[in-house]
Amino acid sequence: MKSLKVFAPATVANISCGFDVLGCCLNGVGDEMLISLSDTPGVRITKIDGADLPLETDKNVAGVAVVALLKELKDTTTGIEIEIYKKIKAGSGIGSSAASSAGAVWATNELLNNPFTATQLVKFAMEGERLASGNAHADNVAPALLGGFTLVRSYNPLDVLKLNTPEDLYMTIIHPQIEVKTADSRKVVKPNVSLKKAITQWGNLGGFIAGLYTNDYDLLGRSLEDVIIEPMRSILIPKFEEVKTTAIENGALGAGISGSGPSIFALSKGKENANKVAKAIEAIYTTTGIAFDIHVASINANGVTAI
Ligand code: ADP
């Protein structure tokens, strides 16, 4: 049986100014998966370790994403078996569902001798996101598949771009272990935006992308502002304001909600700064009695990789 073991990376979506369009991929934080070809046609989840998630193909994002890929190929004979070794918890806000969808389609594509490019795989992985949150968003699956920072320039038609990644950027992520489902945190987001706020937001998004291409860390920091989503969602996250302020006081370029939360990210220049930020925010959360994890990660330029 031909199989492939992959690292399926965690990702930070939205990054303050880019709701539903901006994301980045992390090194060292993520799941492992083993994907195998089988003589029995169809897609099966044969093992899930580390999380209580559905084994049924149509209820697991990895299964749904691979079914979408095989459907596009009109392939009714290939058999795929998926083992998932979960290290990132569902509902953490660092792309747990996206890691499974992206890892599964990337490995299947490799096992089938690459009928699709990594960019073309995004739409299949998005079907997994549709199952997880009711909305086929691409801001986690795009960075998980392409690596680095990515922009969803358009959803219809789908147009996903890989952006430049300055070398010395690090993410500090705190994950309070309270579950905020993407579907629930979408409910607090109001559908209408004032022109004034929209102008601030697209100025920041443009600034952030310019900063990525000019390696201008101060510009990245100035652009890490979210006047639309953060004020509505941050109320769901204990100590959000204190963590954000403390991160910036301790040298972070900026901080915000990772994906739909409850994880909070802080972006820093250099590993030393990112570690200092980790210590400072850890001190805040220790006082809450809420269990939490903290990760310091550099930006993963490659996305899903064979291990
Ligand atoms: P995250 O932002 O961390 O991915 P979501 O709330 O978007 O969290 O997605 C988690 C949801 O997706 C949960 O309801 C979970 O049961 C479902 N799900 C189905 N399959 C998987 C999988 N393989 N990995 C993670 N979550 C999955």
Tab-separated table of N, CA and C in Angstrom, residues 8-129:
chain	number	residue	atom	x	y	z
A	8	ALA	N	0.633	18.754	8.834
A	8	ALA	CA	-0.475	19.632	8.419
A	8	ALA	C	-0.488	20.840	9.355
A	9	PRO	N	0.031	21.989	8.881
A	9	PRO	CA	0.328	23.111	9.782
A	9	PRO	C	-0.890	23.898	10.265
A	10	ALA	N	-0.726	24.461	11.452
A	10	ALA	CA	-1.697	25.430	11.968
A	10	ALA	C	-1.525	26.738	11.197
A	11	THR	N	-2.567	27.544	11.198
A	11	THR	CA	-2.552	28.815	10.459
A	11	THR	C	-3.276	29.890	11.273
A	12	VAL	N	-2.882	31.139	11.025
A	12	VAL	CA	-3.579	32.272	11.649
A	12	VAL	C	-4.324	33.005	10.544
A	13	ALA	N	-5.642	33.058	10.657
A	13	ALA	CA	-6.441	33.748	9.631
A	13	ALA	C	-6.872	35.116	10.130
A	14	ASN	N	-7.236	35.956	9.178
A	14	ASN	CA	-7.720	37.333	9.384
A	14	ASN	C	-6.582	38.310	9.666
A	15	ILE	N	-5.715	38.003	10.662
A	15	ILE	CA	-4.576	38.866	11.017
A	15	ILE	C	-5.030	40.331	11.123
A	16	SER	N	-6.039	40.554	11.929
A	16	SER	CA	-6.600	41.884	12.228
A	16	SER	C	-7.251	42.577	11.030
A	17	CYS	N	-6.448	42.993	10.056
A	17	CYS	CA	-7.020	43.850	9.007
A	17	CYS	C	-7.580	43.083	7.820
A	18	GLY	N	-7.446	41.727	7.794
A	18	GLY	CA	-7.833	40.991	6.583
A	18	GLY	C	-8.881	39.927	6.815
A	19	PHE	N	-10.023	40.321	7.405
A	19	PHE	CA	-11.093	39.361	7.690
A	19	PHE	C	-11.476	38.569	6.436
A	20	ASP	N	-11.383	37.250	6.557
A	20	ASP	CA	-11.757	36.296	5.487
A	20	ASP	C	-10.820	36.291	4.283
A	21	VAL	N	-9.790	37.149	4.262
A	21	VAL	CA	-8.928	37.183	3.074
A	21	VAL	C	-7.436	36.962	3.362
A	22	LEU	N	-6.992	37.286	4.584
A	22	LEU	CA	-5.561	37.202	4.889
A	22	LEU	C	-5.299	36.020	5.825
A	23	GLY	N	-4.151	35.367	5.646
A	23	GLY	CA	-3.790	34.271	6.554
A	23	GLY	C	-2.306	34.011	6.476
A	24	CYS	N	-1.770	33.304	7.479
A	24	CYS	CA	-0.372	32.871	7.394
A	24	CYS	C	-0.197	31.521	8.059
A	25	CYS	N	0.863	30.852	7.648
A	25	CYS	CA	1.113	29.466	8.019
A	25	CYS	C	2.229	29.392	9.073
A	26	LEU	N	2.105	28.488	10.034
A	26	LEU	CA	3.057	28.419	11.144
A	26	LEU	C	3.986	27.209	11.045
A	27	ASN	N	5.211	27.383	11.506
A	27	ASN	CA	6.150	26.272	11.645
A	27	ASN	C	5.966	25.609	12.994
A	28	GLY	N	6.061	24.304	13.017
A	28	GLY	CA	6.149	23.575	14.294
A	28	GLY	C	4.835	23.330	15.019
A	29	VAL	N	3.788	24.056	14.678
A	29	VAL	CA	2.495	23.857	15.323
A	29	VAL	C	1.568	23.233	14.276
A	30	GLY	N	1.049	22.043	14.547
A	30	GLY	CA	0.180	21.408	13.547
A	30	GLY	C	-0.038	19.943	13.838
A	31	ASP	N	-0.781	19.290	12.936
A	31	ASP	CA	-1.110	17.869	13.078
A	31	ASP	C	-0.195	17.028	12.201
A	32	GLU	N	-0.272	15.709	12.411
A	32	GLU	CA	0.342	14.785	11.467
A	32	GLU	C	-0.759	13.923	10.879
A	33	MET	N	-0.582	13.507	9.633
A	33	MET	CA	-1.579	12.649	8.984
A	33	MET	C	-0.859	11.585	8.168
A	34	LEU	N	-1.473	10.422	8.068
A	34	LEU	CA	-0.952	9.366	7.203
A	34	LEU	C	-2.037	9.054	6.182
A	35	ILE	N	-1.732	9.278	4.913
A	35	ILE	CA	-2.710	9.070	3.848
A	35	ILE	C	-2.211	7.907	2.978
A	36	SER	N	-3.088	6.940	2.738
A	36	SER	CA	-2.667	5.751	1.985
A	36	SER	C	-3.620	5.447	0.847
A	37	LEU	N	-3.040	4.916	-0.239
A	37	LEU	CA	-3.875	4.404	-1.331
A	37	LEU	C	-4.369	3.019	-0.937
A	38	SER	N	-5.600	2.695	-1.317
A	38	SER	CA	-6.151	1.389	-0.984
A	38	SER	C	-6.805	0.801	-2.233
A	39	ASP	N	-6.891	-0.533	-2.278
A	39	ASP	CA	-7.519	-1.189	-3.439
A	39	ASP	C	-9.037	-1.065	-3.411
A	40	THR	N	-9.579	-0.730	-2.246
A	40	THR	CA	-11.038	-0.584	-2.136
A	40	THR	C	-11.421	0.860	-2.449
A	41	PRO	N	-12.206	1.091	-3.515
A	41	PRO	CA	-12.556	2.471	-3.894
A	41	PRO	C	-13.282	3.219	-2.774
A	42	GLY	N	-13.111	4.561	-2.751
A	42	GLY	CA	-13.802	5.400	-1.765
A	42	GLY	C	-12.833	5.962	-0.737
A	43	VAL	N	-13.342	6.889	0.084
A	43	VAL	CA	-12.510	7.603	1.065
A	43	VAL	C	-12.937	7.178	2.466
A	44	ARG	N	-11.968	6.738	3.266
A	44	ARG	CA	-12.281	6.297	4.634
A	44	ARG	C	-11.340	6.941	5.645
A	45	ILE	N	-11.898	7.359	6.791
A	45	ILE	CA	-11.059	7.819	7.910
A	45	ILE	C	-10.866	6.581	8.785
A	46	THR	N	-9.649	6.097	8.879
A	46	THR	CA	-9.437	4.825	9.582
A	46	THR	C	-8.953	5.023	11.014
A	47	LYS	N	-8.438	6.224	11.340
A	47	LYS	CA	-7.952	6.445	12.701
A	47	LYS	C	-7.918	7.939	13.023
A	48	ILE	N	-8.374	8.279	14.234
A	48	ILE	CA	-8.182	9.665	14.716
A	48	ILE	C	-7.590	9.561	16.105
A	49	ASP	N	-6.423	10.153	16.277
A	49	ASP	CA	-5.732	10.099	17.553
A	49	ASP	C	-5.647	11.521	18.110
A	50	GLY	N	-5.943	11.692	19.388
A	50	GLY	CA	-5.752	13.007	20.024
A	50	GLY	C	-6.958	13.918	20.008
A	51	ALA	N	-8.079	13.468	19.452
A	51	ALA	CA	-9.289	14.309	19.448
A	51	ALA	C	-10.515	13.439	19.237
A	52	ASP	N	-11.638	13.941	19.714
A	52	ASP	CA	-12.890	13.218	19.561
A	52	ASP	C	-13.633	13.811	18.355
A	53	LEU	N	-13.314	13.314	17.172
A	53	LEU	CA	-13.908	13.849	15.937
A	53	LEU	C	-14.544	12.717	15.158
A	54	PRO	N	-15.524	13.027	14.298
A	54	PRO	CA	-16.228	11.964	13.584
A	54	PRO	C	-15.349	11.190	12.614
A	55	LEU	N	-15.546	9.869	12.596
A	55	LEU	CA	-14.826	9.000	11.659
A	55	LEU	C	-15.565	8.905	10.316
A	56	GLU	N	-16.860	9.259	10.306
A	56	GLU	CA	-17.627	9.166	9.053
A	56	GLU	C	-17.041	10.143	8.029
A	57	THR	N	-16.825	9.643	6.825
A	57	THR	CA	-16.205	10.446	5.765
A	57	THR	C	-16.936	11.767	5.544
A	58	ASP	N	-18.259	11.716	5.539
A	58	ASP	CA	-19.016	12.936	5.210
A	58	ASP	C	-19.171	13.886	6.396
A	59	LYS	N	-18.648	13.490	7.572
A	59	LYS	CA	-18.720	14.393	8.732
A	59	LYS	C	-17.343	14.893	9.140
A	60	ASN	N	-16.305	14.363	8.499
A	60	ASN	CA	-14.943	14.798	8.818
A	60	ASN	C	-14.419	15.643	7.656
A	61	VAL	N	-13.870	16.803	7.979
A	61	VAL	CA	-13.437	17.742	6.931
A	61	VAL	C	-12.422	17.118	5.978
A	62	ALA	N	-11.562	16.230	6.506
A	62	ALA	CA	-10.549	15.583	5.659
A	62	ALA	C	-11.235	14.704	4.614
A	63	GLY	N	-12.255	13.974	5.045
A	63	GLY	CA	-12.989	13.096	4.132
A	63	GLY	C	-13.707	13.893	3.053
A	64	VAL	N	-14.406	14.929	3.464
A	64	VAL	CA	-15.187	15.754	2.528
A	64	VAL	C	-14.268	16.400	1.486
A	65	ALA	N	-13.103	16.888	1.924
A	65	ALA	CA	-12.174	17.558	1.007
A	65	ALA	C	-11.635	16.578	-0.034
A	66	VAL	N	-11.277	15.370	0.387
A	66	VAL	CA	-10.742	14.386	-0.574
A	66	VAL	C	-11.838	13.901	-1.524
A	67	VAL	N	-13.051	13.746	-1.021
A	67	VAL	CA	-14.172	13.369	-1.897
A	67	VAL	C	-14.342	14.434	-2.994
A	68	ALA	N	-14.231	15.715	-2.632
A	68	ALA	CA	-14.369	16.802	-3.611
A	68	ALA	C	-13.270	16.717	-4.675
A	69	LEU	N	-12.057	16.393	-4.240
A	69	LEU	CA	-10.933	16.266	-5.193
A	69	LEU	C	-11.180	15.118	-6.182
A	70	LEU	N	-11.573	13.947	-5.659
A	70	LEU	CA	-11.789	12.785	-6.535
A	70	LEU	C	-12.966	13.018	-7.486
A	71	LYS	N	-13.969	13.763	-6.977
A	71	LYS	CA	-15.142	14.058	-7.810
A	71	LYS	C	-14.731	14.890	-9.025
A	72	GLU	N	-13.879	15.897	-8.785
A	72	GLU	CA	-13.408	16.753	-9.887
A	72	GLU	C	-12.672	15.918	-10.941
A	73	LEU	N	-11.943	14.889	-10.485
A	73	LEU	CA	-11.211	14.017	-11.411
A	73	LEU	C	-12.125	12.960	-12.045
A	74	LYS	N	-13.384	12.922	-11.618
A	74	LYS	CA	-14.342	11.866	-12.039
A	74	LYS	C	-13.744	10.484	-11.762
A	75	ASP	N	-13.051	10.396	-10.627
A	75	ASP	CA	-12.337	9.172	-10.252
A	75	ASP	C	-13.211	8.356	-9.308
A	76	THR	N	-13.651	7.201	-9.763
A	76	THR	CA	-14.514	6.357	-8.918
A	76	THR	C	-13.802	5.072	-8.498
A	77	THR	N	-12.520	4.953	-8.867
A	77	THR	CA	-11.827	3.695	-8.569
A	77	THR	C	-10.782	3.814	-7.456
A	78	THR	N	-10.263	5.036	-7.228
A	78	THR	CA	-9.212	5.199	-6.222
A	78	THR	C	-9.764	4.996	-4.806
A	79	GLY	N	-8.987	4.339	-3.978
A	79	GLY	CA	-9.318	4.214	-2.560
A	79	GLY	C	-8.320	5.019	-1.745
A	80	ILE	N	-8.822	5.801	-0.769
A	80	ILE	CA	-7.938	6.617	0.082
A	80	ILE	C	-8.282	6.344	1.545
A	81	GLU	N	-7.263	6.030	2.349
A	81	GLU	CA	-7.468	5.850	3.789
A	81	GLU	C	-6.690	6.921	4.535
A	82	ILE	N	-7.340	7.508	5.546
A	82	ILE	CA	-6.772	8.680	6.227
A	82	ILE	C	-6.634	8.411	7.726
A	83	GLU	N	-5.433	8.597	8.237
A	83	GLU	CA	-5.216	8.564	9.690
A	83	GLU	C	-4.861	9.984	10.128
A	84	ILE	N	-5.521	10.469	11.191
A	84	ILE	CA	-5.286	11.851	11.647
A	84	ILE	C	-4.719	11.825	13.068
A	85	TYR	N	-3.580	12.443	13.239
A	85	TYR	CA	-2.957	12.568	14.559
A	85	TYR	C	-3.081	14.028	14.963
A	86	LYS	N	-4.132	14.332	15.744
A	86	LYS	CA	-4.474	15.720	16.079
A	86	LYS	C	-3.582	16.247	17.194
A	87	LYS	N	-2.979	17.389	16.928
A	87	LYS	CA	-2.219	18.073	17.990
A	87	LYS	C	-2.877	19.418	18.267
A	88	ILE	N	-3.584	19.956	17.252
A	88	ILE	CA	-4.264	21.244	17.467
A	88	ILE	C	-5.764	20.993	17.629
A	89	LYS	N	-6.306	21.585	18.672
A	89	LYS	CA	-7.690	21.285	19.032
A	89	LYS	C	-8.684	21.963	18.099
A	90	ALA	N	-9.801	21.260	17.841
A	90	ALA	CA	-10.880	21.845	17.051
A	90	ALA	C	-11.434	23.042	17.814
A	91	GLY	N	-11.761	24.097	17.075
A	91	GLY	CA	-12.331	25.276	17.714
A	91	GLY	C	-11.307	26.140	18.421
A	92	SER	N	-10.022	25.950	18.117
A	92	SER	CA	-8.984	26.752	18.785
A	92	SER	C	-8.784	28.093	18.094
A	93	GLY	N	-9.153	28.165	16.817
A	93	GLY	CA	-8.929	29.399	16.063
A	93	GLY	C	-7.570	29.451	15.395
A	94	ILE	N	-6.864	28.308	15.374
A	94	ILE	CA	-5.606	28.276	14.610
A	94	ILE	C	-5.707	27.218	13.496
A	95	GLY	N	-6.904	27.136	12.932
A	95	GLY	CA	-7.081	26.342	11.716
A	95	GLY	C	-6.981	24.847	11.897
A	96	SER	N	-7.629	24.321	12.929
A	96	SER	CA	-7.608	22.874	13.145
A	96	SER	C	-8.296	22.143	11.999
A	97	SER	N	-9.476	22.606	11.623
A	97	SER	CA	-10.189	21.945	10.528
A	97	SER	C	-9.437	22.151	9.205
A	98	ALA	N	-8.891	23.335	8.999
A	98	ALA	CA	-8.154	23.620	7.756
A	98	ALA	C	-6.929	22.721	7.616
A	99	ALA	N	-6.242	22.448	8.736
A	99	ALA	CA	-5.049	21.591	8.681
A	99	ALA	C	-5.435	20.210	8.171
A	100	SER	N	-6.549	19.671	8.648
A	100	SER	CA	-6.987	18.334	8.211
A	100	SER	C	-7.388	18.333	6.737
A	101	SER	N	-8.147	19.350	6.321
A	101	SER	CA	-8.579	19.409	4.912
A	101	SER	C	-7.375	19.569	3.994
A	102	ALA	N	-6.503	20.502	4.351
A	102	ALA	CA	-5.341	20.804	3.502
A	102	ALA	C	-4.393	19.609	3.459
A	103	GLY	N	-4.105	19.023	4.616
A	103	GLY	CA	-3.195	17.872	4.676
A	103	GLY	C	-3.711	16.718	3.841
A	104	ALA	N	-5.021	16.460	3.930
A	104	ALA	CA	-5.610	15.317	3.223
A	104	ALA	C	-5.569	15.514	1.705
A	105	VAL	N	-5.938	16.710	1.238
A	105	VAL	CA	-5.943	16.893	-0.234
A	105	VAL	C	-4.516	16.987	-0.783
A	106	TRP	N	-3.617	17.585	-0.006
A	106	TRP	CA	-2.227	17.700	-0.482
A	106	TRP	C	-1.607	16.317	-0.650
A	107	ALA	N	-1.780	15.455	0.363
A	107	ALA	CA	-1.189	14.112	0.319
A	107	ALA	C	-1.854	13.263	-0.772
A	108	THR	N	-3.178	13.358	-0.914
A	108	THR	CA	-3.877	12.599	-1.962
A	108	THR	C	-3.361	13.008	-3.336
A	109	ASN	N	-3.202	14.314	-3.534
A	109	ASN	CA	-2.700	14.823	-4.813
A	109	ASN	C	-1.310	14.264	-5.124
A	110	GLU	N	-0.441	14.209	-4.090
A	110	GLU	CA	0.902	13.635	-4.268
A	110	GLU	C	0.800	12.156	-4.648
A	111	LEU	N	-0.063	11.422	-3.920
A	111	LEU	CA	-0.186	9.978	-4.182
A	111	LEU	C	-0.736	9.701	-5.584
A	112	LEU	N	-1.489	10.665	-6.124
A	112	LEU	CA	-2.038	10.515	-7.481
A	112	LEU	C	-1.138	11.174	-8.534
A	113	ASN	N	0.111	11.475	-8.146
A	113	ASN	CA	1.099	12.092	-9.048
A	113	ASN	C	0.735	13.505	-9.499
A	114	ASN	N	0.204	14.278	-8.573
A	114	ASN	CA	0.001	15.721	-8.750
A	114	ASN	C	-0.842	16.155	-9.959
A	115	PRO	N	-2.094	15.715	-10.034
A	115	PRO	CA	-2.953	16.263	-11.089
A	115	PRO	C	-3.261	17.750	-10.888
A	116	PHE	N	-3.119	18.264	-9.650
A	116	PHE	CA	-3.457	19.662	-9.369
A	116	PHE	C	-2.251	20.404	-8.788
A	117	THR	N	-2.202	21.734	-9.015
A	117	THR	CA	-1.218	22.583	-8.337
A	117	THR	C	-1.731	22.848	-6.917
A	118	ALA	N	-0.847	23.340	-6.050
A	118	ALA	CA	-1.257	23.649	-4.665
A	118	ALA	C	-2.393	24.675	-4.673
A	119	THR	N	-2.315	25.657	-5.581
A	119	THR	CA	-3.373	26.676	-5.653
A	119	THR	C	-4.708	26.052	-6.043
A	120	GLN	N	-4.666	25.101	-6.959
A	120	GLN	CA	-5.915	24.439	-7.383
A	120	GLN	C	-6.523	23.577	-6.266
A	121	LEU	N	-5.669	23.155	-5.321
A	121	LEU	CA	-6.184	22.314	-4.220
A	121	LEU	C	-7.027	23.113	-3.230
A	122	VAL	N	-6.865	24.446	-3.245
A	122	VAL	CA	-7.557	25.287	-2.250
A	122	VAL	C	-9.066	25.051	-2.290
A	123	LYS	N	-9.636	24.962	-3.495
A	123	LYS	CA	-11.114	24.865	-3.572
A	123	LYS	C	-11.628	23.541	-2.986
A	124	PHE	N	-10.816	22.475	-3.053
A	124	PHE	CA	-11.259	21.204	-2.453
A	124	PHE	C	-11.199	21.296	-0.923
A	125	ALA	N	-10.101	21.869	-0.417
A	125	ALA	CA	-9.965	22.023	1.037
A	125	ALA	C	-11.067	22.938	1.587
A	126	MET	N	-11.505	23.896	0.780
A	126	MET	CA	-12.588	24.804	1.206
A	126	MET	C	-13.890	24.046	1.483
A	127	GLU	N	-14.079	22.909	0.812
A	127	GLU	CA	-15.290	22.111	1.079
A	127	GLU	C	-15.266	21.582	2.508
A	128	GLY	N	-14.060	21.297	3.020
A	128	GLY	CA	-13.931	20.907	4.424
A	128	GLY	C	-14.344	22.048	5.333
A	129	GLU	N	-13.936	23.270	5.000
A	129	GLU	CA	-14.307	24.442	5.802
A	129	GLU	C	-15.812	24.690	5.770
